[in-house]
Tab-separated table of C-alpha atoms in Angstrom:
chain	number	residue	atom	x	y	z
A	108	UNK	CA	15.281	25.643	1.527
A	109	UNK	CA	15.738	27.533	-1.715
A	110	UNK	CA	12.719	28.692	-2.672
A	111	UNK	CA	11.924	30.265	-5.926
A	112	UNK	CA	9.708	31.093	-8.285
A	113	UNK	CA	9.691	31.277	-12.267
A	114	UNK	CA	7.478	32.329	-15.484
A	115	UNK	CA	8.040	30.513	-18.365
A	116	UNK	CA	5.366	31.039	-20.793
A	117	UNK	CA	4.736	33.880	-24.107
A	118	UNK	CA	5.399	37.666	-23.845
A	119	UNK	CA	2.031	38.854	-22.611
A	120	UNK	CA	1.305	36.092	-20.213
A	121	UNK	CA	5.029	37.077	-18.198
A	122	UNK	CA	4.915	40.336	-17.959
A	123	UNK	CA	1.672	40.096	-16.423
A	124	UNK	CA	2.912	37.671	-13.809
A	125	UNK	CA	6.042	40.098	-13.340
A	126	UNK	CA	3.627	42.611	-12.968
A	127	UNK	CA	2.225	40.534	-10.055
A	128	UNK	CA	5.457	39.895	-8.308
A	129	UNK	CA	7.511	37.223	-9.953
A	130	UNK	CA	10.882	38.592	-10.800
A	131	UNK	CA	12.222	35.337	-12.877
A	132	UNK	CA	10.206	35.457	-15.900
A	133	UNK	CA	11.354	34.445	-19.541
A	134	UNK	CA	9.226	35.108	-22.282
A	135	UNK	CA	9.592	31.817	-25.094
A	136	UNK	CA	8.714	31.998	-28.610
A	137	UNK	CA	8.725	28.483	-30.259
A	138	UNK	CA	8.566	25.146	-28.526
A	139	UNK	CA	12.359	24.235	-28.974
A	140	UNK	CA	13.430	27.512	-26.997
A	141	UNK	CA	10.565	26.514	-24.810
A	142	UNK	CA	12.680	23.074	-23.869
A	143	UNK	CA	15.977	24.567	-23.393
A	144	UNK	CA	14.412	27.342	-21.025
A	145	UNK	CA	12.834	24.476	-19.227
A	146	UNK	CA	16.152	22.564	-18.603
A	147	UNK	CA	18.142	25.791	-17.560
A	148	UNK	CA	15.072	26.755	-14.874
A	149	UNK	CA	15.497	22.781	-13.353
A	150	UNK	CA	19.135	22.822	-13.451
A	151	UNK	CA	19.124	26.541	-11.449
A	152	UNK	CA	16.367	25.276	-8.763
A	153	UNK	CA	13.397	26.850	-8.708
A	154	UNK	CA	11.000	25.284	-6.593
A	155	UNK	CA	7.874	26.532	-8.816
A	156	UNK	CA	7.951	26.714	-12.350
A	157	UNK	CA	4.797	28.383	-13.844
A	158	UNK	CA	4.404	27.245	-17.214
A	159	UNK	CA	1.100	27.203	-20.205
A	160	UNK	CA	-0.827	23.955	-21.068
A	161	UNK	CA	0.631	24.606	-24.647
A	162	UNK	CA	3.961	24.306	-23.637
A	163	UNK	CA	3.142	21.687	-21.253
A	164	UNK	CA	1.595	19.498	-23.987
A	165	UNK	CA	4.721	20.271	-26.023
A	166	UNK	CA	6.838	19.284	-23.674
A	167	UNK	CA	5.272	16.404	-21.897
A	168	UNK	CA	8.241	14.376	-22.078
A	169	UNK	CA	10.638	16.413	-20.612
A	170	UNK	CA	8.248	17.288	-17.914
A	171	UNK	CA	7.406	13.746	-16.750
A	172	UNK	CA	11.035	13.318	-16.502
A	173	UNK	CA	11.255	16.066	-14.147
A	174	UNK	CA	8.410	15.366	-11.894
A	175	UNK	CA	9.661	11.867	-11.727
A	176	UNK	CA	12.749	12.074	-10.643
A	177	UNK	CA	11.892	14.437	-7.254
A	178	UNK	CA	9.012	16.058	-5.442
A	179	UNK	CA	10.754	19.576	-6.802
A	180	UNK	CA	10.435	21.492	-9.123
A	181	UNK	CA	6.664	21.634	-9.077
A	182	UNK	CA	5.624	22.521	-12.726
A	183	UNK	CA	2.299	24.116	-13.101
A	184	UNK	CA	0.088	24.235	-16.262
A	185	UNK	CA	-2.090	27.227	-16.554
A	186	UNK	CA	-4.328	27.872	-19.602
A	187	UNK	CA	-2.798	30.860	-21.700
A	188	UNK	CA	-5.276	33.529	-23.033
A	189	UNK	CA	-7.022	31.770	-25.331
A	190	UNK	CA	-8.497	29.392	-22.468
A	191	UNK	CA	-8.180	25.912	-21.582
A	192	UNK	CA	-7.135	23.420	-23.294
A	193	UNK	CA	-10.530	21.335	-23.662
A	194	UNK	CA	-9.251	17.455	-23.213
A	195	UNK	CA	-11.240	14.539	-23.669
A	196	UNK	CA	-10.165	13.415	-20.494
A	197	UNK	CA	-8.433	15.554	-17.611
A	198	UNK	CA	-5.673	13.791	-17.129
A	199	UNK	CA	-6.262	14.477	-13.034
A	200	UNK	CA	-9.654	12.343	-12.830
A	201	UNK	CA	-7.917	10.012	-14.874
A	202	UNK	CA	-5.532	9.546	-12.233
A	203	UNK	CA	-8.148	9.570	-9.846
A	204	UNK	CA	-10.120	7.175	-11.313
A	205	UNK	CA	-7.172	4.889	-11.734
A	206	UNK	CA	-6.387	4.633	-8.189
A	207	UNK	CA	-9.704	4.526	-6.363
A	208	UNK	CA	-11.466	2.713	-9.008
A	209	UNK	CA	-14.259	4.534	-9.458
A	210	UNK	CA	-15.301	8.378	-10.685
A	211	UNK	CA	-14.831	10.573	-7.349
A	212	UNK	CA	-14.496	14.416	-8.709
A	213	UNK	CA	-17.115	15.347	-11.237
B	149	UNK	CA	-7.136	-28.246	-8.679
B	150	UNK	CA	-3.727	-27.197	-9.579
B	151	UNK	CA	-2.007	-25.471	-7.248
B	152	UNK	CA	1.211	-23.422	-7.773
B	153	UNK	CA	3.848	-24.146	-5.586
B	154	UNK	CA	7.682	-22.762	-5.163
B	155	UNK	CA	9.562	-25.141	-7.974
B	156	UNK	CA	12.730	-27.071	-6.666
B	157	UNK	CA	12.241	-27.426	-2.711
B	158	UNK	CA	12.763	-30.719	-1.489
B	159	UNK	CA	10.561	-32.325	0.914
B	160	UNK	CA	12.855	-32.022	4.229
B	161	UNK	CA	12.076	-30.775	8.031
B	162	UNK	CA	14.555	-28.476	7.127
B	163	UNK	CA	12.767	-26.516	4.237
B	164	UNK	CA	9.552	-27.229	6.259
B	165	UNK	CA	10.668	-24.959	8.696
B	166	UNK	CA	12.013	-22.621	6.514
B	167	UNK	CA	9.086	-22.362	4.569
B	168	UNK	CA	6.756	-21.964	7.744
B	169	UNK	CA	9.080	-19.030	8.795
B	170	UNK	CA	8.701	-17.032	5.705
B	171	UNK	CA	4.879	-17.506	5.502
B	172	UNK	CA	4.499	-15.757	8.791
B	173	UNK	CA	6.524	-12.965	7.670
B	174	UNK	CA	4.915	-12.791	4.671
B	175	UNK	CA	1.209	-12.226	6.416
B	176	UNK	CA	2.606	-10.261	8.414
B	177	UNK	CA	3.934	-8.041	5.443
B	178	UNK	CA	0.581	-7.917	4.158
B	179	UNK	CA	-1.005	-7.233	7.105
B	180	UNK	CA	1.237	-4.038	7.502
B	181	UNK	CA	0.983	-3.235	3.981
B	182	UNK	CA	-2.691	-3.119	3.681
B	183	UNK	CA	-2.462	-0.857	6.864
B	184	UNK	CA	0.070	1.399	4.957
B	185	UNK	CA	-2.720	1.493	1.722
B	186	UNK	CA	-5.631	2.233	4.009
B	187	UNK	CA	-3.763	5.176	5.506
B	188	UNK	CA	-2.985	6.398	2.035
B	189	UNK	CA	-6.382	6.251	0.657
B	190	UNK	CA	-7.448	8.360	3.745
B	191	UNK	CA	-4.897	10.754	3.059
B	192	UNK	CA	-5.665	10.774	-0.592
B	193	UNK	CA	-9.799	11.166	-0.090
B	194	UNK	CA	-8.575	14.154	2.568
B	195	UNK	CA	-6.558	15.648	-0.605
B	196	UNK	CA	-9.622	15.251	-3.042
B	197	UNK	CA	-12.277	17.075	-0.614
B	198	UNK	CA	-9.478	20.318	-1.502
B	199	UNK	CA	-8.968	19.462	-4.920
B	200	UNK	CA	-12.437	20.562	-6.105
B	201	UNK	CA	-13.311	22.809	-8.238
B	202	UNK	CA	-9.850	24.551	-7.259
B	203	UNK	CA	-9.101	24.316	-10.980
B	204	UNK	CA	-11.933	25.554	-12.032
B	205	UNK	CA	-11.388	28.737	-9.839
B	206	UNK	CA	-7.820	28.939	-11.811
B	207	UNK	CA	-9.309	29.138	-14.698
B	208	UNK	CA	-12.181	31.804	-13.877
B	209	UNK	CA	-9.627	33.912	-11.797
B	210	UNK	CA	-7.080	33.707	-15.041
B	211	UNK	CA	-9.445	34.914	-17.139
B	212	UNK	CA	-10.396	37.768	-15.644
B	213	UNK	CA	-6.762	38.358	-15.040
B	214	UNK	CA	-6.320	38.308	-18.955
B	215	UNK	CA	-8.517	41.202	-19.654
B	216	UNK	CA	-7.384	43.302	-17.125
B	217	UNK	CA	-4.059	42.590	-18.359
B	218	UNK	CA	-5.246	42.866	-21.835
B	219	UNK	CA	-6.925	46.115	-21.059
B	220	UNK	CA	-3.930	47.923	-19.593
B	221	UNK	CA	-2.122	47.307	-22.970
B	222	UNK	CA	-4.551	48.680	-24.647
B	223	UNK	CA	-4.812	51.661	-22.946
B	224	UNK	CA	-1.027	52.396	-22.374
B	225	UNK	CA	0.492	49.864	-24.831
B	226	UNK	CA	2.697	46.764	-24.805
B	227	UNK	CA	5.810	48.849	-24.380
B	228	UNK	CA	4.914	51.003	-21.672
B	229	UNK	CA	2.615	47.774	-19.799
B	230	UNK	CA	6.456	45.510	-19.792
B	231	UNK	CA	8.187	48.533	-18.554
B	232	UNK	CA	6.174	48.818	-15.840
B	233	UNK	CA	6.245	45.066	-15.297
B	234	UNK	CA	10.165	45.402	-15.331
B	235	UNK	CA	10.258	47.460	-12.476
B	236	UNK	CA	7.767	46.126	-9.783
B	237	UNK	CA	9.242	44.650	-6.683
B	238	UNK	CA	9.573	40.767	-5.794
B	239	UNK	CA	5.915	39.880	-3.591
B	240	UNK	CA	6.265	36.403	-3.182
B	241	UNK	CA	7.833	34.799	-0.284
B	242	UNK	CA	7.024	31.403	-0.797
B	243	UNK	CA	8.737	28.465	1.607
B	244	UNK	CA	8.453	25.123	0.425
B	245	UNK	CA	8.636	21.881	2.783
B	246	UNK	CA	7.822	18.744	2.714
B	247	UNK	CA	6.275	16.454	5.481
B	248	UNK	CA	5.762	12.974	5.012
B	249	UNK	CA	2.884	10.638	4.590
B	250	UNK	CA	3.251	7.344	5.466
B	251	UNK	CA	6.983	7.975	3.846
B	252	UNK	CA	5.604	9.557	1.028
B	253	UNK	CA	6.972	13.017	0.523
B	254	UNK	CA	5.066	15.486	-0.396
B	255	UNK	CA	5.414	19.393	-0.452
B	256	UNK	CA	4.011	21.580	1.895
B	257	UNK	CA	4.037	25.272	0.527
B	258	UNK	CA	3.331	28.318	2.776
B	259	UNK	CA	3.072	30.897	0.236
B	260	UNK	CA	3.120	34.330	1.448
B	261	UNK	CA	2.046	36.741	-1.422
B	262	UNK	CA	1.744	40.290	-0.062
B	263	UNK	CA	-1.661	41.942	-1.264
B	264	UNK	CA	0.384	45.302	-2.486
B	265	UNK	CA	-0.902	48.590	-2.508
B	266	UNK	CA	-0.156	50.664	-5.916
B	267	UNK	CA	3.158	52.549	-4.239
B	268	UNK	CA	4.471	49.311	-3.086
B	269	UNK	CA	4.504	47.984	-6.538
B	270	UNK	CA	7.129	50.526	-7.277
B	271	UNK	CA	6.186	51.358	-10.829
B	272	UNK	CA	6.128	55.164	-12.122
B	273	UNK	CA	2.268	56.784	-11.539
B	274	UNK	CA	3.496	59.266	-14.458
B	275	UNK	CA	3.053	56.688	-17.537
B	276	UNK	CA	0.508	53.976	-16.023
B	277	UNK	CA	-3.210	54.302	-16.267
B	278	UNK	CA	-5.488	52.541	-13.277
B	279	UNK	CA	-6.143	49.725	-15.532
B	280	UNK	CA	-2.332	48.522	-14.774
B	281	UNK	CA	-3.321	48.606	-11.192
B	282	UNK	CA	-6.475	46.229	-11.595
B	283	UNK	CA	-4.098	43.620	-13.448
B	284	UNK	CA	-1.456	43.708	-11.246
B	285	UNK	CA	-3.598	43.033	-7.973
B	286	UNK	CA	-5.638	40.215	-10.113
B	287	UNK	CA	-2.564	38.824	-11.031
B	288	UNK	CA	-0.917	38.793	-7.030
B	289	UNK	CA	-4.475	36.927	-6.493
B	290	UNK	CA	-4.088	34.325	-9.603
B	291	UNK	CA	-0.072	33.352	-8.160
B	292	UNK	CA	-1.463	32.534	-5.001
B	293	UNK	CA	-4.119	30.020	-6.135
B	294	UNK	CA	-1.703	28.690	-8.804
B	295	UNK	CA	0.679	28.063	-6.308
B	296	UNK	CA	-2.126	25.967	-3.934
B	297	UNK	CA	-3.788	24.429	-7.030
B	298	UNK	CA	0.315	23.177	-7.649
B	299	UNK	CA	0.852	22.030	-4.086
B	300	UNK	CA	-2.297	19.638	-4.198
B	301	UNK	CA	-1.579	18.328	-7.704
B	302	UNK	CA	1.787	17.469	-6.709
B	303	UNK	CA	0.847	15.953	-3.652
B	304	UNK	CA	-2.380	13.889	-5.574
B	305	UNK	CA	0.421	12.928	-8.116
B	306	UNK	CA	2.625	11.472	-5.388
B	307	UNK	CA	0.222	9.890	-3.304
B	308	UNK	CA	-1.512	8.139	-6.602
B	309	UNK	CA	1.729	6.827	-7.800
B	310	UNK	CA	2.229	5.330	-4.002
B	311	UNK	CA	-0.914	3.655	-3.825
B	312	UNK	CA	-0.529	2.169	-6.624
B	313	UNK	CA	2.427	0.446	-5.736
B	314	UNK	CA	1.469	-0.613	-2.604
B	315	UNK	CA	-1.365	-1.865	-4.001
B	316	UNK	CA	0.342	-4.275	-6.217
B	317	UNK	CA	2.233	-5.059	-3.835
B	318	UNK	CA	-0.814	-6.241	-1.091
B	319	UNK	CA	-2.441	-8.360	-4.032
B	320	UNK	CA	0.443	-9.962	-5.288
B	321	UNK	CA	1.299	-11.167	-1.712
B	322	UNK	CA	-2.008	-12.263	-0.809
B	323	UNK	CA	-2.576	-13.809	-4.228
B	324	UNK	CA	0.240	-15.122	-4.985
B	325	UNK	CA	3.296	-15.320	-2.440
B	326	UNK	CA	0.985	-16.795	0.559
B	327	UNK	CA	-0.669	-19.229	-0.855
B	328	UNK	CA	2.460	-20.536	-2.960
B	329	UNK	CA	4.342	-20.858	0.246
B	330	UNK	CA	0.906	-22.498	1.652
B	331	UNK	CA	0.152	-25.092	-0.564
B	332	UNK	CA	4.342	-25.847	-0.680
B	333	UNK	CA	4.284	-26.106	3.172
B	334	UNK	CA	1.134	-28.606	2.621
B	335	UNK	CA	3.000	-30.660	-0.074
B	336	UNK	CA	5.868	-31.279	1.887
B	337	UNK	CA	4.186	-32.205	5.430
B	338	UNK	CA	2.215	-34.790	3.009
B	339	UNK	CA	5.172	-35.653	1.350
B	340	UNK	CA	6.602	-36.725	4.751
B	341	UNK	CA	3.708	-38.195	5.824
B	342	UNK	CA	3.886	-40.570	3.595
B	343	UNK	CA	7.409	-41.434	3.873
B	344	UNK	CA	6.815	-42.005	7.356
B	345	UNK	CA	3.878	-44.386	6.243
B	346	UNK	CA	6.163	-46.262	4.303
B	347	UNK	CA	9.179	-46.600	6.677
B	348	UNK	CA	6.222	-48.534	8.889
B	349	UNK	CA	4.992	-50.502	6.517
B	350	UNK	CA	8.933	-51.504	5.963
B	351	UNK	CA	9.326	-52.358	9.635
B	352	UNK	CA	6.450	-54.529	10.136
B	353	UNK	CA	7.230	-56.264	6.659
B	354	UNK	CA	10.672	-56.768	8.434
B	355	UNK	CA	10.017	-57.902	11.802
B	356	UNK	CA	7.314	-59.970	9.983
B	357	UNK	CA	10.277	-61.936	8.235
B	358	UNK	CA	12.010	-61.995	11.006
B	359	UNK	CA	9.475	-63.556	13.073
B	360	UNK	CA	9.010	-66.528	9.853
B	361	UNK	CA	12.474	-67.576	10.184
């Protein structure tokens, strides 16, 4: 199985994952460039697409459409250098919560 | 008590039979599907004992990774930092697969992320400071946790959005499906009941006359 890995995120944050190892990384500057980077790295089928909470929340729509539709790409959120994102609720012990019923993690 | 029953069937042995078919396959539908659910919720409590906390480690492990990262620039600048970034070798080798639960799909990764000394990285030793070093091992550390924290997301994602369904599925047939087709199956066997009451009151009224003349 084709299995890749990709950076999409601002300057700083991919060239220090290229300096870990990733060789696909694309630097994005405003949200818009953000979504058309987004589409190519689906449509080209990489497996794991690393990606900031910023840009996540930007681009939740697209995202969810992704996800949805198969099991890959997996897109992963990490907070950029200015930290997490501080939600009222994590969306993940939301999810939790919804399908269990009651408050497991935390 | 009202009682909801399937609208239009008429009261024959035919649709009595019918009916008493699909109301065994429909318990035993829900008896497999609340099987299925169990299963899943095991699978899904397995998935939340590793979920813990991995976040949080992310997030510690990132930010460290920042300032070393953050560091090197300073010391050798942006320019000189992305040059060396643009020449380090590929040290992932990550191999995705799925395997199924309970014909849920979910990924499998086996990420194998070489630990690299600094001549493997394949940058220049002439323009980099040790600093560069730090970051880049940090940052071969935060890829591999990102990459497990994104395999058991995924796989919570999935398995939630399974459940779910399922779920729905088990209450509306044990709400709503069985006892529809129940209380139908009891309307009709009363329903010919009664006819069969009234055909004997008919007869005896008959023979009755019969017996007058």
């Amino acid at each position: 199985m084709n299995s890749n890995i990709a950076v999409m995120a601002d300057e700083d944050i991919v060239t220090g994952f290229m300096l870990g190892g990733i060789k696909e990384g694309h630097p994005v500057n405003d949200m818009d460039e953000a979504e058309k980077t987004l589409k190519e790295l689906v449509k080209k089928d990489f497996s794991v697409i690393i990606t900031t909470e910023k840009i996540g929340d930007a681009l939740r729509k697209t995202i969810n459409k992704v996800t949805n539709e198969s099991a890959l790409p997996m897109i992963i959120e990490i907070p950029d250098k200015t930290g997490s994102i501080r939600r009222e609720s994590d969306p993940m012990s939301e999810l939790i919560k919804r399908v269990i019923g009651v408050e497991m993690v935390k | 008590m009202a009682q909801e029953m399937i609208e239009g069937i008429n009261p024959t042995r035919m649709e009595l039979l019918k009916l008493k078919d699909r109301e065994k396959l429909a318990v035993k539908g829900h008896s497999l599907l609340k099987e299925k659910r169990n299963a899943l919720i095991m699978e899904f409590f397995n998935i939340l004992e590793r979920v813990k906390g991995s976040r949080e480690d992310v997030e510690k492990t990132l930010k460290e990774t920042y300032e070393d990262l953050t560091a090197a620039q300073i010391v050798m600048g942006d320019l000189a930092v992305k040059k060396a970034a643009m020449s380090v070798n590929e040290s992932i080798n990550i191999d995705i697969d799925s395997r199924s639960v309970m014909g849920v799909v979910v990924p499998l990764v086996d990420s194998e992320i070489k630990e690299r000394n600094m001549v493997e990285r394949g940058y220049g030793f002439l323009e980099t400071s040790v600093k560069i070093d730090e970051a880049a091992s940090k940052f071969e550390k935060s890829i591999k946790l990102i990459i497990e924290l994104g395999e058991i997301e995924k796989t919570i994602i999935l398995l939630a959005a399974e459940i779910e369904s399922t779920k729905r599925r088990v209450n509306a047939l044990e709400h709503i499906i069985v006892p529809r087709i129940e209380n139908t199956v009891k309307y009709i066997e009363m329903r010919l009941e009664e006819m069969e009451r009234e055909n004997f009151v008919r007869l005896k009224m008959i023979k009755k006359t019969m017996e007058m003349e």
